[in-house]
């Protein structure tokens, strides 16, 4: 059944090994195999389908655009699709949040926007070092990978990954704020002053580690005091995932740069953006060029997704669904074994098997798949079972999926 994939496609393929089936169709939070088997989606294509598969309101706009022979790719030339996206993003997302950012259209993947942020932070400050955090995931190209901590990914680089100093993330055994202050203030700390501090407010791949509001505010303060650029990687936890459009909103802070990708295009088509304070916008024309910096279908989908987010009050929806998930985990999952713990917010939750046996998280993924639920693992030793449905998941399917999570955890614990 998988012959052509196994004989022809590279060994590097990964997700397909966990979900060995040929998929064909998808609707909101359900995916269907070529045999018509139904699966509930608690992965949302790694956070790129926040608005649901084939969201009808977004799809209608894309179909309309396609049917009228509009331009599809245009490098970074001016198009009406881009104009409408920029206007909508500014009016409906940035302005209501008092955010004043220039928007840079990067190459289509998240990691390209991270690279752009790194280059621009270094160019602005004249410094090369950056601070990132243990548990971070920022992408697979060399600059982003240098800030990514998992060993398997780093080993893929085959060259030294340099110019990054790692600090412990919030809730580590070490007080990272005190440590950070010390390395910046001690002229014998031996660590170069960084151009930027790059962080996720909630480390997704790192195991659903939620930074506290106080910690985020302290980092913001340190960046301001020491003239360091604060970069927030909102690629996975932006676009409403945490119950806010931007994940940093809950801390009342404004990063100097923000990277967005995955669900920003609304429909699963590629797009990545770097947002920056206007005075940081110093790249010369073409200094971070690329062919695919402006997929017009992504602009059309992105505009429709913003309208969907605002009109359906998706942030409030997510906060309501968060209560359902957390209550279920507390009442139905944790009693299964006192060594289980959990973390999360919005529609991003993790069940941690570390204290029992890390391997059981993957076991639960397999058990879930048997029961037609798609989930992923995350974190150190892949010990965290990660739950991340589309934000638009209907409540009955959310509850159906959660019941399967329970059955899968039970089966893994046996
Ligand atoms: C937080 C974060 N940053 C960056 C990336 C890289 O994005 P991409 O895979 O589109 O290059 C990811 C991907 O999962 C991510 O979760």
Short mmCIF file of N, CA, C and O in Angstrom, two decimals, residues 59-148:
data_model
loop_
_atom_site.label_atom_id
_atom_site.label_comp_id
_atom_site.label_asym_id
_atom_site.label_seq_id
_atom_site.Cartn_x
_atom_site.Cartn_y
_atom_site.Cartn_z
N UNK A 59 -12.26 29.03 2.07
CA UNK A 59 -12.21 28.35 0.77
C UNK A 59 -12.99 29.13 -0.29
O UNK A 59 -12.56 29.24 -1.44
N UNK A 60 -14.13 29.68 0.09
CA UNK A 60 -14.96 30.41 -0.89
C UNK A 60 -14.16 31.56 -1.51
O UNK A 60 -14.22 31.80 -2.71
N UNK A 61 -13.39 32.26 -0.69
CA UNK A 61 -12.59 33.40 -1.19
C UNK A 61 -11.49 32.92 -2.14
O UNK A 61 -11.18 33.56 -3.14
N UNK A 62 -10.90 31.78 -1.78
CA UNK A 62 -9.82 31.24 -2.62
C UNK A 62 -10.39 30.75 -3.96
O UNK A 62 -9.83 31.01 -5.02
N UNK A 63 -11.52 30.07 -3.90
CA UNK A 63 -12.17 29.58 -5.13
C UNK A 63 -12.54 30.75 -6.04
O UNK A 63 -12.35 30.70 -7.24
N UNK A 64 -13.06 31.80 -5.43
CA UNK A 64 -13.46 32.98 -6.21
C UNK A 64 -12.23 33.57 -6.91
O UNK A 64 -12.26 33.87 -8.10
N UNK A 65 -11.14 33.68 -6.15
CA UNK A 65 -9.90 34.26 -6.69
C UNK A 65 -9.39 33.41 -7.85
O UNK A 65 -9.03 33.92 -8.91
N UNK A 66 -9.40 32.07 -7.64
CA UNK A 66 -8.91 31.16 -8.67
C UNK A 66 -9.76 31.22 -9.92
O UNK A 66 -9.26 31.18 -11.05
N UNK A 67 -11.06 31.33 -9.72
CA UNK A 67 -11.97 31.25 -10.87
C UNK A 67 -11.86 32.49 -11.75
O UNK A 67 -12.33 32.50 -12.87
N UNK A 68 -11.23 33.54 -11.23
CA UNK A 68 -11.18 34.80 -12.01
C UNK A 68 -9.80 35.06 -12.63
O UNK A 68 -9.49 36.20 -13.01
N UNK A 69 -8.98 34.01 -12.72
CA UNK A 69 -7.66 34.14 -13.35
C UNK A 69 -6.78 35.23 -12.75
O UNK A 69 -6.07 35.95 -13.46
N UNK A 70 -6.85 35.37 -11.43
CA UNK A 70 -5.95 36.33 -10.79
C UNK A 70 -4.53 35.78 -10.78
O UNK A 70 -4.30 34.58 -10.91
N UNK A 71 -3.59 36.65 -10.52
CA UNK A 71 -2.18 36.25 -10.47
C UNK A 71 -1.94 35.39 -9.22
O UNK A 71 -2.49 35.68 -8.15
N UNK A 72 -1.16 34.32 -9.35
CA UNK A 72 -0.94 33.39 -8.22
C UNK A 72 0.40 33.65 -7.55
O UNK A 72 0.50 33.74 -6.34
N UNK A 73 1.45 33.76 -8.33
CA UNK A 73 2.74 34.10 -7.73
C UNK A 73 3.26 35.36 -8.41
O UNK A 73 3.10 35.54 -9.61
N UNK A 74 3.86 36.24 -7.62
CA UNK A 74 4.24 37.54 -8.18
C UNK A 74 5.51 38.07 -7.54
O UNK A 74 5.69 39.27 -7.44
N UNK A 75 6.40 37.14 -7.08
CA UNK A 75 7.58 37.59 -6.32
C UNK A 75 7.08 38.51 -5.20
O UNK A 75 6.11 38.15 -4.54
N UNK A 76 7.70 39.69 -5.06
CA UNK A 76 7.12 40.61 -4.05
C UNK A 76 6.52 41.84 -4.73
O UNK A 76 6.48 42.93 -4.17
N UNK A 77 6.03 41.63 -5.96
CA UNK A 77 5.40 42.76 -6.66
C UNK A 77 4.09 43.13 -5.98
O UNK A 77 3.51 42.32 -5.24
N UNK A 78 3.64 44.34 -6.24
CA UNK A 78 2.38 44.78 -5.65
C UNK A 78 1.21 44.05 -6.31
O UNK A 78 1.16 43.95 -7.53
N UNK A 79 0.32 43.53 -5.50
CA UNK A 79 -0.90 42.91 -6.04
C UNK A 79 -2.09 43.38 -5.20
O UNK A 79 -1.91 43.79 -4.04
N UNK A 80 -3.27 43.26 -5.76
CA UNK A 80 -4.46 43.64 -4.99
C UNK A 80 -4.66 42.68 -3.82
O UNK A 80 -5.15 43.07 -2.76
N UNK A 81 -4.27 41.40 -4.01
CA UNK A 81 -4.43 40.42 -2.93
C UNK A 81 -3.55 40.79 -1.73
O UNK A 81 -3.98 40.74 -0.57
N UNK A 82 -2.31 41.20 -2.03
CA UNK A 82 -1.41 41.58 -0.93
C UNK A 82 -1.88 42.88 -0.26
O UNK A 82 -1.84 43.01 0.97
N UNK A 83 -2.35 43.80 -1.08
CA UNK A 83 -2.84 45.08 -0.55
C UNK A 83 -3.97 44.83 0.46
O UNK A 83 -3.97 45.38 1.58
N UNK A 84 -4.90 43.97 0.07
CA UNK A 84 -6.05 43.71 0.96
C UNK A 84 -5.59 43.01 2.24
O UNK A 84 -6.06 43.31 3.34
N UNK A 85 -4.64 42.08 2.09
CA UNK A 85 -4.13 41.39 3.28
C UNK A 85 -3.48 42.38 4.25
O UNK A 85 -3.76 42.39 5.45
N UNK A 86 -2.59 43.24 3.71
CA UNK A 86 -1.86 44.18 4.58
C UNK A 86 -2.83 45.14 5.28
O UNK A 86 -2.69 45.41 6.48
N UNK A 87 -3.82 45.61 4.51
CA UNK A 87 -4.81 46.52 5.11
C UNK A 87 -5.58 45.83 6.22
O UNK A 87 -5.76 46.36 7.32
N UNK A 88 -6.03 44.60 5.94
CA UNK A 88 -6.84 43.85 6.92
C UNK A 88 -6.02 43.52 8.16
O UNK A 88 -6.48 43.67 9.30
N UNK A 89 -4.79 43.08 7.94
CA UNK A 89 -3.92 42.72 9.07
C UNK A 89 -3.67 43.94 9.96
O UNK A 89 -3.74 43.86 11.19
N UNK A 90 -3.42 45.06 9.30
CA UNK A 90 -3.15 46.28 10.05
C UNK A 90 -4.39 46.75 10.83
O UNK A 90 -4.31 47.03 12.03
N UNK A 91 -5.51 46.80 10.13
CA UNK A 91 -6.74 47.36 10.73
C UNK A 91 -7.33 46.44 11.79
O UNK A 91 -7.83 46.91 12.82
N UNK A 92 -7.33 45.11 11.52
CA UNK A 92 -8.09 44.20 12.39
C UNK A 92 -7.24 43.45 13.41
O UNK A 92 -7.76 42.92 14.38
N UNK A 93 -5.94 43.38 13.16
CA UNK A 93 -5.08 42.65 14.12
C UNK A 93 -4.13 43.62 14.84
O UNK A 93 -4.11 43.69 16.07
N UNK A 94 -3.35 44.37 14.08
CA UNK A 94 -2.32 45.20 14.73
C UNK A 94 -2.92 46.39 15.48
O UNK A 94 -2.67 46.57 16.67
N UNK A 95 -3.70 47.20 14.78
CA UNK A 95 -4.20 48.44 15.40
C UNK A 95 -5.00 48.21 16.68
O UNK A 95 -4.76 48.89 17.68
N UNK A 96 -5.94 47.27 16.69
CA UNK A 96 -6.71 47.08 17.94
C UNK A 96 -5.82 46.66 19.12
O UNK A 96 -6.22 46.78 20.27
N UNK A 97 -4.63 46.17 18.82
CA UNK A 97 -3.72 45.74 19.89
C UNK A 97 -2.63 46.79 20.13
O UNK A 97 -1.63 46.51 20.81
N UNK A 98 -2.80 47.96 19.52
CA UNK A 98 -1.81 49.03 19.66
C UNK A 98 -0.42 48.60 19.23
O UNK A 98 0.59 48.99 19.85
N UNK A 99 -0.35 47.76 18.20
CA UNK A 99 0.95 47.29 17.72
C UNK A 99 1.29 48.05 16.44
O UNK A 99 0.44 48.20 15.55
N UNK A 100 2.52 48.51 16.37
CA UNK A 100 2.96 49.22 15.18
C UNK A 100 4.15 48.46 14.60
O UNK A 100 5.28 48.64 15.03
N UNK A 101 3.88 47.57 13.66
CA UNK A 101 4.94 46.77 13.04
C UNK A 101 4.93 46.95 11.54
O UNK A 101 3.87 47.05 10.92
N UNK A 102 6.12 46.95 10.94
CA UNK A 102 6.22 46.79 9.49
C UNK A 102 6.13 45.29 9.22
O UNK A 102 6.53 44.47 10.06
N UNK A 103 5.65 44.93 8.05
CA UNK A 103 5.46 43.51 7.70
C UNK A 103 6.43 43.15 6.58
O UNK A 103 6.43 43.79 5.53
N UNK A 104 7.25 42.14 6.84
CA UNK A 104 8.16 41.67 5.80
C UNK A 104 7.69 40.30 5.33
O UNK A 104 7.51 39.38 6.14
N UNK A 105 7.47 40.16 4.03
CA UNK A 105 7.07 38.86 3.47
C UNK A 105 8.35 38.07 3.21
O UNK A 105 9.20 38.48 2.41
N UNK A 106 8.46 36.95 3.90
CA UNK A 106 9.69 36.14 3.80
C UNK A 106 9.43 34.97 2.86
O UNK A 106 8.34 34.83 2.32
N UNK A 107 10.44 34.12 2.70
CA UNK A 107 10.23 32.86 1.99
C UNK A 107 9.13 32.09 2.71
O UNK A 107 8.76 32.43 3.83
N UNK A 108 8.60 31.05 2.08
CA UNK A 108 7.32 30.49 2.54
C UNK A 108 7.34 29.72 3.86
O UNK A 108 6.29 29.47 4.42
N UNK A 109 8.49 29.33 4.36
CA UNK A 109 8.49 28.52 5.58
C UNK A 109 8.82 29.35 6.81
O UNK A 109 9.49 30.38 6.72
N UNK A 110 8.37 28.84 7.95
CA UNK A 110 8.63 29.55 9.20
C UNK A 110 10.10 29.81 9.41
O UNK A 110 10.51 30.90 9.83
N UNK A 111 10.91 28.82 9.10
CA UNK A 111 12.34 28.95 9.37
C UNK A 111 12.96 30.09 8.56
O UNK A 111 13.91 30.74 9.00
N UNK A 112 12.41 30.40 7.41
CA UNK A 112 12.93 31.51 6.62
C UNK A 112 12.69 32.83 7.32
O UNK A 112 13.54 33.73 7.31
N UNK A 113 11.54 32.95 7.96
CA UNK A 113 11.25 34.19 8.69
C UNK A 113 12.14 34.31 9.93
O UNK A 113 12.57 35.40 10.30
N UNK A 114 12.44 33.17 10.56
CA UNK A 114 13.36 33.19 11.71
C UNK A 114 14.75 33.65 11.25
O UNK A 114 15.40 34.47 11.90
N UNK A 115 15.18 33.13 10.10
CA UNK A 115 16.48 33.55 9.55
C UNK A 115 16.50 35.05 9.30
O UNK A 115 17.48 35.74 9.59
N UNK A 116 15.40 35.56 8.76
CA UNK A 116 15.32 36.99 8.47
C UNK A 116 15.42 37.79 9.76
O UNK A 116 16.12 38.81 9.83
N UNK A 117 14.74 37.31 10.81
CA UNK A 117 14.78 38.01 12.10
C UNK A 117 16.20 38.03 12.65
O UNK A 117 16.69 39.07 13.15
N UNK A 118 16.88 36.89 12.54
CA UNK A 118 18.26 36.82 13.06
C UNK A 118 19.19 37.77 12.31
O UNK A 118 19.96 38.53 12.91
N UNK A 119 19.09 37.72 10.98
CA UNK A 119 19.94 38.61 10.16
C UNK A 119 19.69 40.06 10.53
O UNK A 119 20.63 40.85 10.69
N UNK A 120 18.42 40.40 10.64
CA UNK A 120 18.06 41.80 10.85
C UNK A 120 18.45 42.27 12.25
O UNK A 120 18.88 43.41 12.44
N UNK A 121 18.32 41.38 13.24
CA UNK A 121 18.73 41.75 14.60
C UNK A 121 20.24 41.98 14.63
O UNK A 121 20.74 42.92 15.26
N UNK A 122 20.98 41.12 13.93
CA UNK A 122 22.44 41.26 13.91
C UNK A 122 22.84 42.52 13.15
O UNK A 122 23.75 43.25 13.56
N UNK A 123 22.15 42.78 12.07
CA UNK A 123 22.46 43.96 11.25
C UNK A 123 22.17 45.25 12.04
O UNK A 123 22.92 46.21 11.99
N UNK A 124 21.10 45.24 12.80
CA UNK A 124 20.73 46.43 13.57
C UNK A 124 21.68 46.72 14.71
O UNK A 124 21.90 47.88 15.06
N UNK A 125 22.20 45.66 15.32
CA UNK A 125 22.99 45.87 16.54
C UNK A 125 24.50 45.76 16.29
O UNK A 125 25.29 46.16 17.15
N UNK A 126 24.87 45.15 15.18
CA UNK A 126 26.29 44.90 14.94
C UNK A 126 26.84 43.79 15.82
O UNK A 126 28.05 43.57 15.89
N UNK A 127 25.97 43.08 16.52
CA UNK A 127 26.43 41.96 17.37
C UNK A 127 26.09 40.63 16.68
O UNK A 127 25.15 40.57 15.90
N UNK A 128 26.82 39.58 17.03
CA UNK A 128 26.55 38.29 16.37
C UNK A 128 25.84 37.29 17.28
O UNK A 128 25.06 36.47 16.80
N UNK A 129 26.14 37.35 18.56
CA UNK A 129 25.56 36.34 19.46
C UNK A 129 24.05 36.57 19.64
O UNK A 129 23.58 37.70 19.60
N UNK A 130 23.31 35.49 19.83
CA UNK A 130 21.90 35.63 20.23
C UNK A 130 21.65 34.67 21.40
O UNK A 130 22.33 33.65 21.54
N UNK A 131 20.67 35.02 22.20
CA UNK A 131 20.27 34.13 23.30
C UNK A 131 19.00 33.39 22.89
O UNK A 131 18.05 33.99 22.37
N UNK A 132 19.03 32.07 23.08
CA UNK A 132 17.83 31.25 22.88
C UNK A 132 17.69 30.37 24.12
O UNK A 132 18.53 30.42 25.03
N UNK A 133 16.64 29.56 24.18
CA UNK A 133 16.35 28.83 25.42
C UNK A 133 16.34 27.32 25.23
O UNK A 133 15.90 26.82 24.18
N UNK A 134 16.80 26.63 26.23
CA UNK A 134 16.74 25.17 26.21
C UNK A 134 15.29 24.76 26.01
O UNK A 134 14.39 25.33 26.62
N UNK A 135 15.09 23.79 25.13
CA UNK A 135 13.73 23.35 24.81
C UNK A 135 13.16 24.05 23.59
O UNK A 135 12.05 23.76 23.16
N UNK A 136 13.95 24.98 23.00
CA UNK A 136 13.42 25.77 21.88
C UNK A 136 13.36 24.99 20.58
O UNK A 136 14.16 24.08 20.34
N UNK A 137 12.42 25.37 19.74
CA UNK A 137 12.37 24.88 18.37
C UNK A 137 12.11 26.08 17.47
O UNK A 137 11.08 26.74 17.60
N UNK A 138 13.05 26.35 16.55
CA UNK A 138 12.86 27.50 15.67
C UNK A 138 13.01 27.16 14.19
O UNK A 138 12.92 28.04 13.34
N UNK A 139 13.27 25.89 13.86
CA UNK A 139 13.33 25.52 12.44
C UNK A 139 14.60 24.79 12.08
O UNK A 139 15.49 24.59 12.91
N UNK A 140 14.70 24.40 10.81
CA UNK A 140 15.72 23.45 10.38
C UNK A 140 16.85 24.05 9.54
O UNK A 140 17.79 23.35 9.20
N UNK A 141 16.74 25.31 9.14
CA UNK A 141 17.88 25.92 8.42
C UNK A 141 18.92 26.35 9.44
O UNK A 141 18.62 26.50 10.63
N UNK A 142 20.16 26.59 8.99
CA UNK A 142 21.27 26.62 9.95
C UNK A 142 21.14 27.66 11.06
O UNK A 142 21.46 27.37 12.21
N UNK A 143 20.67 28.85 10.72
CA UNK A 143 20.53 29.88 11.77
C UNK A 143 19.47 29.49 12.78
O UNK A 143 19.69 29.57 14.00
N UNK A 144 18.33 29.05 12.30
CA UNK A 144 17.24 28.65 13.19
C UNK A 144 17.63 27.40 13.97
O UNK A 144 17.32 27.26 15.16
N UNK A 145 18.31 26.48 13.27
CA UNK A 145 18.71 25.23 13.91
C UNK A 145 19.71 25.48 15.03
O UNK A 145 19.71 24.78 16.05
N UNK A 146 20.53 26.52 14.85
CA UNK A 146 21.48 26.87 15.90
C UNK A 146 20.75 27.27 17.18
O UNK A 146 21.30 27.19 18.27
N UNK A 147 19.49 27.69 17.05
CA UNK A 147 18.71 28.07 18.24
C UNK A 147 17.73 26.96 18.65
O UNK A 147 16.91 27.17 19.54
N UNK A 148 17.81 25.82 17.99
CA UNK A 148 16.91 24.69 18.28
C UNK A 148 17.70 23.68 19.10
O UNK A 148 18.87 23.43 18.81
#
